[in-house]
mmCIF file of C-alpha atoms in Angstrom:
data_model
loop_
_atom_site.group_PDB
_atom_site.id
_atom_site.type_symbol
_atom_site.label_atom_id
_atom_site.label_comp_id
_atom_site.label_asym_id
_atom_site.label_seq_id
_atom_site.Cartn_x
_atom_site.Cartn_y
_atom_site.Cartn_z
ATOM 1 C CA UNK Y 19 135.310 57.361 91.406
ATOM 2 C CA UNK Y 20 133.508 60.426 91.881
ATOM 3 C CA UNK Y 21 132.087 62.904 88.576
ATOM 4 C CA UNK Y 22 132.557 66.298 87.606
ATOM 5 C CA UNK Y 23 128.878 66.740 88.870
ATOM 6 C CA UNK Y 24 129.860 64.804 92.526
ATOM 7 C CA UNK Y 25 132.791 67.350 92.658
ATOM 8 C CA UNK Y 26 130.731 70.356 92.084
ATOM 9 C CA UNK Y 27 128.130 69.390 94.903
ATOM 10 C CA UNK Y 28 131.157 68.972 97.226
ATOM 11 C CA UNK Y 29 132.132 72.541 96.143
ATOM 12 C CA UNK Y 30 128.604 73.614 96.462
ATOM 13 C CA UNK Y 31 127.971 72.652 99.977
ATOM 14 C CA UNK Y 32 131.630 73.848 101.438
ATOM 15 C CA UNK Y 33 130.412 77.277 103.277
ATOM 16 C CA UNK Y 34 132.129 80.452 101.956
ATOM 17 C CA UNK Y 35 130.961 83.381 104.146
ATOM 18 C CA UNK Y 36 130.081 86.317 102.933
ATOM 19 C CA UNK Y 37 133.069 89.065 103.073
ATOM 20 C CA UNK Y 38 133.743 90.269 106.752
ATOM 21 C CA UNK Y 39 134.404 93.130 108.115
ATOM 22 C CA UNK Y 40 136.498 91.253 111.350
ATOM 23 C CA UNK Y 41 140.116 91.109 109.484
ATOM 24 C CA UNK Y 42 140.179 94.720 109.060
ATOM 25 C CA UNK Y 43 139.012 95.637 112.295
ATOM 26 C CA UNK Y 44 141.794 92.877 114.129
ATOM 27 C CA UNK Y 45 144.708 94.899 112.133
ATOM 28 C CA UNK Y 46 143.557 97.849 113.895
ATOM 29 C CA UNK Y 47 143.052 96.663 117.138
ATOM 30 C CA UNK Y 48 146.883 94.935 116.835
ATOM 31 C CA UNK Y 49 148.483 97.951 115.810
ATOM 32 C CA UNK Y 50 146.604 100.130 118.553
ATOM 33 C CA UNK Y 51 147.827 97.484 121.265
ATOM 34 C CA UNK Y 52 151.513 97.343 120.171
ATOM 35 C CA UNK Y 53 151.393 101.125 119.062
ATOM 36 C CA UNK Y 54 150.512 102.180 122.685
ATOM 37 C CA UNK Y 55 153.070 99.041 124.703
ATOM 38 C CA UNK Y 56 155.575 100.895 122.565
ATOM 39 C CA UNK Y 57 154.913 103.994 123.609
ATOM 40 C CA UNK Y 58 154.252 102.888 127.342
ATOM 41 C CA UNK Y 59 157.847 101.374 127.340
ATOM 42 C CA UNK Y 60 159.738 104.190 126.141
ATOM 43 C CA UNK Y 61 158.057 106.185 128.718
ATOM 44 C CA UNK Y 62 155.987 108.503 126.423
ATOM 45 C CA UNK Y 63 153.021 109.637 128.630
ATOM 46 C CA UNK Y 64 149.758 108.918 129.538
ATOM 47 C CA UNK Y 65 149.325 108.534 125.343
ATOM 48 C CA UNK Y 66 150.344 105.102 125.284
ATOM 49 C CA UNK Y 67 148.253 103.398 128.002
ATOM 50 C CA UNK Y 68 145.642 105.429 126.381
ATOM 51 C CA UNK Y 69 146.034 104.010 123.017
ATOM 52 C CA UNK Y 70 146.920 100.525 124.431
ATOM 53 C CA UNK Y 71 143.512 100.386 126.297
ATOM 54 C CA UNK Y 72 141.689 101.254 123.185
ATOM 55 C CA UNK Y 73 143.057 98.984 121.174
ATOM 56 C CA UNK Y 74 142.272 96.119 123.661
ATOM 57 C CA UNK Y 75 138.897 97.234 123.667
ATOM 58 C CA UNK Y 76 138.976 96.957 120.055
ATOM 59 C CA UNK Y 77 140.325 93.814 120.293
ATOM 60 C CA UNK Y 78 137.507 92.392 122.720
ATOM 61 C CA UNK Y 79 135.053 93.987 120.300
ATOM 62 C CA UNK Y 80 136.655 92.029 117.631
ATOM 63 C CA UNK Y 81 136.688 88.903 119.465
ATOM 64 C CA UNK Y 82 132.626 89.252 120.434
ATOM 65 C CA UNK Y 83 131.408 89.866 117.056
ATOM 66 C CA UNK Y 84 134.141 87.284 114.777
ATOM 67 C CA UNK Y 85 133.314 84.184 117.731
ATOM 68 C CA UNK Y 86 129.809 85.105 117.635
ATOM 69 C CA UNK Y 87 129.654 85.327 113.540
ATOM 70 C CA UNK Y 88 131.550 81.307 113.209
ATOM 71 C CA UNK Y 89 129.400 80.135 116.259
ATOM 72 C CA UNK Y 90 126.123 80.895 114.765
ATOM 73 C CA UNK Y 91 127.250 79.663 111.274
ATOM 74 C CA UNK Y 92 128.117 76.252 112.981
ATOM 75 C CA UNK Y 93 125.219 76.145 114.717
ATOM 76 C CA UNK Y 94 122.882 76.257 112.060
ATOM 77 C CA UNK Y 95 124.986 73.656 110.216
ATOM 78 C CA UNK Y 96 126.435 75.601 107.444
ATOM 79 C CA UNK Y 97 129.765 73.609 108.300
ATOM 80 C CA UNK Y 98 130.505 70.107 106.759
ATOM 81 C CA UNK Y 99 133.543 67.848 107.392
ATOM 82 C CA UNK Y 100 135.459 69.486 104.792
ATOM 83 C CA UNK Y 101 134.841 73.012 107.003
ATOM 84 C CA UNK Y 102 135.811 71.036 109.912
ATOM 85 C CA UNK Y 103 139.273 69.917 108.440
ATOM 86 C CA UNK Y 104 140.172 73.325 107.321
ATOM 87 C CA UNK Y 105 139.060 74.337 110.959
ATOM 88 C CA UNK Y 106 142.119 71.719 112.283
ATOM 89 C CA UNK Y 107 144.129 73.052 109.441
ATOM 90 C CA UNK Y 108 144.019 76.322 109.978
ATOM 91 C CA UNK Y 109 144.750 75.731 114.092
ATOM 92 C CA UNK Y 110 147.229 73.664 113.474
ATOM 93 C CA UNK Y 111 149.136 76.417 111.564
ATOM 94 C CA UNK Y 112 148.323 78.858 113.742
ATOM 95 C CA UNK Y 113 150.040 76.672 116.734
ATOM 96 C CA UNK Y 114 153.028 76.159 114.565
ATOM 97 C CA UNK Y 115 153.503 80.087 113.647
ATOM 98 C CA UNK Y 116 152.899 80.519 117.431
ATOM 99 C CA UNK Y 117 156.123 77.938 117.832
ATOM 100 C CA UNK Y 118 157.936 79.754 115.671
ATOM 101 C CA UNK Y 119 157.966 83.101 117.729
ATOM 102 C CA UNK Y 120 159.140 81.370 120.933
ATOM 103 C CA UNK Y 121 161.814 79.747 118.936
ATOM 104 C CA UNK Y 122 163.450 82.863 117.430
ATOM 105 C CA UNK Y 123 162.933 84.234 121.146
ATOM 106 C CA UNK Y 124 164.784 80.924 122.545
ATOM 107 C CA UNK Y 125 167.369 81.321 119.832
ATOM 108 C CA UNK Y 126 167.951 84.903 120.479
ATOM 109 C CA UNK Y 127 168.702 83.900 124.206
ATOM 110 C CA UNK Y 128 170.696 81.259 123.003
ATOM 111 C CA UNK Y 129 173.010 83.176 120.472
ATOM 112 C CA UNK Y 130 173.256 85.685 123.908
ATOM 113 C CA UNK Y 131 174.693 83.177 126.425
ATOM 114 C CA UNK Y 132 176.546 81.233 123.355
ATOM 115 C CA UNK Y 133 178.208 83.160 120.987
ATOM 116 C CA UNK Y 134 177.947 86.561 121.824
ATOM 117 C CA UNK Y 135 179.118 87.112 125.729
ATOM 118 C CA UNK Y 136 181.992 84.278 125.285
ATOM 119 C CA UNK Y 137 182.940 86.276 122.133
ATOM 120 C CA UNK Y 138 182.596 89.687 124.139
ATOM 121 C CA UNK Y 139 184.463 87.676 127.138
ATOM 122 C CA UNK Y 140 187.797 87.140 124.616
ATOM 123 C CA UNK Y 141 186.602 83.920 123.074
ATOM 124 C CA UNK Y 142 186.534 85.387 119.771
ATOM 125 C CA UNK Y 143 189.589 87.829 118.710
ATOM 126 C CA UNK Y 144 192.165 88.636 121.172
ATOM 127 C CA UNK Y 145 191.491 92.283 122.478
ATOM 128 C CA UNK Y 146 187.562 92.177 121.400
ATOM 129 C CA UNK Y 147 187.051 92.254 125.153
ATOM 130 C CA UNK Y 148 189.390 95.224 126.128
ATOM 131 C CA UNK Y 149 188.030 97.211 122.730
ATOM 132 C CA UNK Y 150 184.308 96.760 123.332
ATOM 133 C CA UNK Y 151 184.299 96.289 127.058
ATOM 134 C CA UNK Y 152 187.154 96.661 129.214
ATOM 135 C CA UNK Y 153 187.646 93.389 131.864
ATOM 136 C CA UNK Y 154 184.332 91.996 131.051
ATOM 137 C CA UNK Y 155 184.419 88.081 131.598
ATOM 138 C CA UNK Y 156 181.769 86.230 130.694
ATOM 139 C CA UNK Y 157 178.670 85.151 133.104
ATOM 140 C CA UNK Y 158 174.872 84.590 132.976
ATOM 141 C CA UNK Y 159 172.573 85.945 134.433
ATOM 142 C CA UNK Y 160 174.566 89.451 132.967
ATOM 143 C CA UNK Y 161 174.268 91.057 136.139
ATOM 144 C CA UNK Y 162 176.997 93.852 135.139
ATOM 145 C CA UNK Y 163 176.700 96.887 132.743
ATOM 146 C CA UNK Y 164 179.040 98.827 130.834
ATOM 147 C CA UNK Y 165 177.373 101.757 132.324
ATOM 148 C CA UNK Y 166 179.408 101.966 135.320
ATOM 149 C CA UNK Y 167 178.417 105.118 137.098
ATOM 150 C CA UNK Y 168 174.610 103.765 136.328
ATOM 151 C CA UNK Y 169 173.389 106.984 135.054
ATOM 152 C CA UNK Y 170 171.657 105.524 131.639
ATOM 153 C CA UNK Y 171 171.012 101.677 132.773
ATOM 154 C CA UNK Y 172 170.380 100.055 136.118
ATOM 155 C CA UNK Y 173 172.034 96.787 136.410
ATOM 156 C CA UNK Y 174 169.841 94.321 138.762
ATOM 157 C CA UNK Y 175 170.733 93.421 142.280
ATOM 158 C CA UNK Y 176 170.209 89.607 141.378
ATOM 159 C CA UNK Y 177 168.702 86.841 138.845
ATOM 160 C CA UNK Y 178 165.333 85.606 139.014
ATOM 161 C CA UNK Y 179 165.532 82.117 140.740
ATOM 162 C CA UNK Y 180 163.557 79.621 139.749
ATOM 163 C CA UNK Y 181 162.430 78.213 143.275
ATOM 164 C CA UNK Y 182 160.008 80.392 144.278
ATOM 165 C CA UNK Y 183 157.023 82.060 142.170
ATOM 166 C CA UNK Y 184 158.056 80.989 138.845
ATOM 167 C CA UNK Y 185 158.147 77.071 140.410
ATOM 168 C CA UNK Y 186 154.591 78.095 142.099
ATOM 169 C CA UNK Y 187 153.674 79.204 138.377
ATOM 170 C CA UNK Y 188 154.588 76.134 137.237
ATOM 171 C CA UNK Y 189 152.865 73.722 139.162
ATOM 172 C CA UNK Y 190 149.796 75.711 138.334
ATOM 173 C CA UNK Y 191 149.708 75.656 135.067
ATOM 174 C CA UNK Y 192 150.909 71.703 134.613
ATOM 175 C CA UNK Y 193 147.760 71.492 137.003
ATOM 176 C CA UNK Y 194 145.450 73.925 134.812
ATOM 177 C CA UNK Y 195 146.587 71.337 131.742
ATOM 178 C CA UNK Y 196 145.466 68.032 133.947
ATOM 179 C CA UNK Y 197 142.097 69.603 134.424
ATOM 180 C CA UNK Y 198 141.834 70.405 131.028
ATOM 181 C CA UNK Y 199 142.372 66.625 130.300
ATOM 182 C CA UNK Y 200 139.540 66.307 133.062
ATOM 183 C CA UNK Y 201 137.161 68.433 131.344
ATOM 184 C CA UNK Y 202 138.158 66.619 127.620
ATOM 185 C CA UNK Y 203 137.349 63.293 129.475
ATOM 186 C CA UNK Y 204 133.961 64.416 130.588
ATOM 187 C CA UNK Y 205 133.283 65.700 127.209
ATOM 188 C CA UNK Y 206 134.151 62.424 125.267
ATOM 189 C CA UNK Y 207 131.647 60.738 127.934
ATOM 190 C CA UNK Y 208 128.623 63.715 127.696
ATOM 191 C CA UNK Y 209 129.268 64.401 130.970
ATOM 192 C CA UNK Y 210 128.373 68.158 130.650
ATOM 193 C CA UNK Y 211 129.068 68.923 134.403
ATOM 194 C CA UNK Y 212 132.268 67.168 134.577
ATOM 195 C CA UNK Y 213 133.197 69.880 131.489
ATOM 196 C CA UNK Y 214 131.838 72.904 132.838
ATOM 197 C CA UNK Y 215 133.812 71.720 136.158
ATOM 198 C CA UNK Y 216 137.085 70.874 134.442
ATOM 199 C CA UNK Y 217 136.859 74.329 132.618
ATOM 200 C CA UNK Y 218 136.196 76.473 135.480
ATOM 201 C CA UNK Y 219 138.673 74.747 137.667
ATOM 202 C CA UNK Y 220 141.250 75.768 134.503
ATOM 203 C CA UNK Y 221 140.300 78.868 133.946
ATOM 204 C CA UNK Y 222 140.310 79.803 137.468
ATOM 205 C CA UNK Y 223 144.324 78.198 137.677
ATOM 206 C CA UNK Y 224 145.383 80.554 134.572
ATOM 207 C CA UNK Y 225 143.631 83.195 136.656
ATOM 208 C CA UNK Y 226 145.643 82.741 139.388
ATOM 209 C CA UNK Y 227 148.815 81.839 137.001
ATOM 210 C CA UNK Y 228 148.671 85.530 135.852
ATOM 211 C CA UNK Y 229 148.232 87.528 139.001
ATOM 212 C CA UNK Y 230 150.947 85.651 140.417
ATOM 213 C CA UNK Y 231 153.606 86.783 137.647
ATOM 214 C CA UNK Y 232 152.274 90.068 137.734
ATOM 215 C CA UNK Y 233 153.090 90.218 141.497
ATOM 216 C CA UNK Y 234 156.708 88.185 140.007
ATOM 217 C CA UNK Y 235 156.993 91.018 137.619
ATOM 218 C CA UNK Y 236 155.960 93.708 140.669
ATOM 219 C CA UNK Y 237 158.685 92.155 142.869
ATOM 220 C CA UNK Y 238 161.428 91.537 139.966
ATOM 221 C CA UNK Y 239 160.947 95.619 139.264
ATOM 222 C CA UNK Y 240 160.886 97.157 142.667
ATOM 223 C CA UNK Y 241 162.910 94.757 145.184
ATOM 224 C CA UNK Y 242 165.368 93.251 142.288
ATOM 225 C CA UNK Y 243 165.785 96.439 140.093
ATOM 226 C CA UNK Y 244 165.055 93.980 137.283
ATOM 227 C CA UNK Y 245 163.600 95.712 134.499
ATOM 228 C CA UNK Y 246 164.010 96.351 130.494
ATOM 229 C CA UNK Y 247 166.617 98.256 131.079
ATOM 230 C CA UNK Y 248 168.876 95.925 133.484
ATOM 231 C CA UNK Y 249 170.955 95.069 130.085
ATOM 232 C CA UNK Y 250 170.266 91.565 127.737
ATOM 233 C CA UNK Y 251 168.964 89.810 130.866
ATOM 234 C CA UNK Y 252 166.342 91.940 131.670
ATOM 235 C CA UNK Y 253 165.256 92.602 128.193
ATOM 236 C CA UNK Y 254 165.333 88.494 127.229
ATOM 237 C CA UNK Y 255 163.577 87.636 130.868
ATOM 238 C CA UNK Y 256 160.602 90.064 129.802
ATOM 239 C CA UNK Y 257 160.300 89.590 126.333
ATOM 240 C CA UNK Y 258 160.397 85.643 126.937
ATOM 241 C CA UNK Y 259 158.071 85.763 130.294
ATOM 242 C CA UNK Y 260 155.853 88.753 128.829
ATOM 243 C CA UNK Y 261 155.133 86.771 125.454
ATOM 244 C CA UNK Y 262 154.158 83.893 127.133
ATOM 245 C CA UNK Y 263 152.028 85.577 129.431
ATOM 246 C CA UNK Y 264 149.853 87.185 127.037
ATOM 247 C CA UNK Y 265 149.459 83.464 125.627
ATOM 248 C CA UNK Y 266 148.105 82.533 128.781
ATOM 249 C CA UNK Y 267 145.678 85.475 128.679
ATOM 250 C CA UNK Y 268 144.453 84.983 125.152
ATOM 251 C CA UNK Y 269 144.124 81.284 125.537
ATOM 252 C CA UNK Y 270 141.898 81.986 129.519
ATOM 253 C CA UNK Y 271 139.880 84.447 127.223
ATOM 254 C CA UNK Y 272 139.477 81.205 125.192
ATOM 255 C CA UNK Y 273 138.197 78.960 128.142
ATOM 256 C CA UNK Y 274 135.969 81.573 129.067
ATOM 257 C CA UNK Y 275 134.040 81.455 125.881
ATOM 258 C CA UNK Y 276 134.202 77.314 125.379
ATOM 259 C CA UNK Y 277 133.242 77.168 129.287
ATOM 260 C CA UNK Y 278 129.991 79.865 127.931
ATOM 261 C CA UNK Y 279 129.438 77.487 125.019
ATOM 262 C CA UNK Y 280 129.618 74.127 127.238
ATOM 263 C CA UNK Y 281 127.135 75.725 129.686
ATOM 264 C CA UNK Y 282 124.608 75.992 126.757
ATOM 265 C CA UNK Y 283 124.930 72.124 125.482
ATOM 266 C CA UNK Y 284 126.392 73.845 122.304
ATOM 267 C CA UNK Y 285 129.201 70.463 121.883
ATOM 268 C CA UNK Y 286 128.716 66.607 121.966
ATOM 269 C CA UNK Y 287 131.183 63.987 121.894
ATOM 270 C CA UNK Y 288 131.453 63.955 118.210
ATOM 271 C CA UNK Y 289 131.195 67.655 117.396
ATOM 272 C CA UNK Y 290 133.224 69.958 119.697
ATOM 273 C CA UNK Y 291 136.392 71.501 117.701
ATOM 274 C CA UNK Y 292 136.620 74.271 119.275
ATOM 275 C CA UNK Y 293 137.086 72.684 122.275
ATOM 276 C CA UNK Y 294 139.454 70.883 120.358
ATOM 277 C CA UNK Y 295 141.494 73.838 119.086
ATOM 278 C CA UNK Y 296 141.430 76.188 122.603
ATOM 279 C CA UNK Y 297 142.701 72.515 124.325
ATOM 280 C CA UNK Y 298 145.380 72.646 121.478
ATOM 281 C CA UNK Y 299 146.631 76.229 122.098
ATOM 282 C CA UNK Y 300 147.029 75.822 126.028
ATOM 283 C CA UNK Y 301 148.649 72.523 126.010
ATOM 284 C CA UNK Y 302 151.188 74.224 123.950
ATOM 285 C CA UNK Y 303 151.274 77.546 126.517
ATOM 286 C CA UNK Y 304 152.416 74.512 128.865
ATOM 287 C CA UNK Y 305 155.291 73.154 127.118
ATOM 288 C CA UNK Y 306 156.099 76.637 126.508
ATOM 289 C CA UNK Y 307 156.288 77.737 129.873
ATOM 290 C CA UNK Y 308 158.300 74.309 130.705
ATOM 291 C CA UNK Y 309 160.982 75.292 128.214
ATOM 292 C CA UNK Y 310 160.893 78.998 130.211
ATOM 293 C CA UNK Y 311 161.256 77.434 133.527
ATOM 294 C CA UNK Y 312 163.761 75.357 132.365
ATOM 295 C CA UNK Y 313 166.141 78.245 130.180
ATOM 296 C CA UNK Y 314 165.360 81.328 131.559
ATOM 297 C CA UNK Y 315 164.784 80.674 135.498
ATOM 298 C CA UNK Y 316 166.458 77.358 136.298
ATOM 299 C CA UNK Y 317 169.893 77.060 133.282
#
């Protein structure tokens, strides 16, 4: 049984940094990025991209100085095990909150191709569908618009199949996840080559991941007339795609830094959470993006 005095040395030696300026200076950067995309959307001059760029460069800033700050701290040993489970804690909270995004997004799409367009489509009361929207009958991909005469919306030509780039995509990243494994493998054995290797070879496959939807996203606008204003599809396929690809971008920005970290000796088998955590986060991005292929490209 431990004593009041063996509690307080537990207290004692649990490290409490000193108050940071880092918290502040991410709600900035956030609202600068999200300020600007909003602004970019709704087509409201050179402002936005302006204001977007700064507040990724804010964000990058951010990211430099808070990784740097918890690096240092571990490695000088300020962290015990109790740091270390608050570390797993903490991740595995932020992984769940991260889950709960892509759920309300998957739930939205749902509700859209379950309740709403059958209901719109005369499943609900009769004459809902001559009221709201005269002949409409139900389909998805939504393909149609109310806008007729296309003046306000642009309906797209056709649905994004899932066949082509987004099956590419997905291969990739399933692959990026196996070399992960690779690189956990060589870790667990102190095989500091085999981890450098596995991470590179990972990093370089989200590389390629992203440039390949952005050319998806470059075809999908200008040969498909898919875009965020082709109506519920277009806005669901971009806000479902476009959320998971800045996943994939924050969690490559990850590797980057554990691949930095792994190239100075800075984990060993037995003390390498942040490994830990980054493997976490894109293991997830790839049962995410299964779930996409699956609902949004294939269904």
């Amino acid at each position: 049984m431990s004593t009041h005095a063996d509690t307080h040395t537990d207290k004692e030696a649990y490290y409490i940094p000193e108050p940071s300026r880092w918290p502040i200076i991410a709600v900035f950067g956030i609202f600068m990025l999200f300020f600007g995309l909003v602004l970019s959307i709704n087509k409201m001059g050179l402002a936005g991209s302006l204001i977007m760029v700064t507040g990724f460069a804010v964000i990058a800033h951010l990211m430099h100085g808070w990784f740097g700050s918890v690096i240092d701290e571990n490695l000088t040993g300020k962290y015990n095990g109790q740091v270390s489970r608050s570390f797993r804690q903490g991740m595995f909270w932020f992984i769940t909150s991260e889950a709960a995004f892509f759920v309300t997004f998957f739930g939205c799409l749902y509700y859209l191709r379950n309740i709403t367009l059958p209901y719109l489509g005369g499943d609900g009361q009769l004459g809902t569908s001559n009221i709201l929207w005269e002949g409409f009958q139900y389909n998805w991909p939504l393909l149609n618009l109310p806008d007729a005469d296309g003046t306000k919306y642009v309906a797209a030509k056709e649905a994004m199949g899932p066949w082509g780039l987004p099956f590419l995509n997905t291969i990739i990243l399933l692959s990026s996840g196996v070399t992960l494994t690779w690189a956990h493998w060589g870790l667990k054995k102190n095989n500091n080559k085999q981890l450098v290797r596995g991470l590179i070879m990972t990093i370089t496959l989200g590389t390629i991941f992203f440039f390949v939807q952005g050319y998806e996203y470059w075809h999908a606008h200008h040969a498909m007339d898919l875009t965020l204003n082709a109506g519920v599809y277009g806005s669901t396929f971009y806000m479902l795609t476009g959320f998971h690809g800045l996943h994939v971008t924050i969690g490559t920005i990850m590797l980057i830094v554990i691949a930095v970290r792994s190239a100075r000796h800075h984990f060993t088998e037995h003390n390498h959470f942040a490994f830990e955590a980054v493997a976490w986060y894109w293991h997830f991005v790839d049962v995410v993006w299964i779930a996409l292929f699956i609902f949004v490209y294939w269904l």
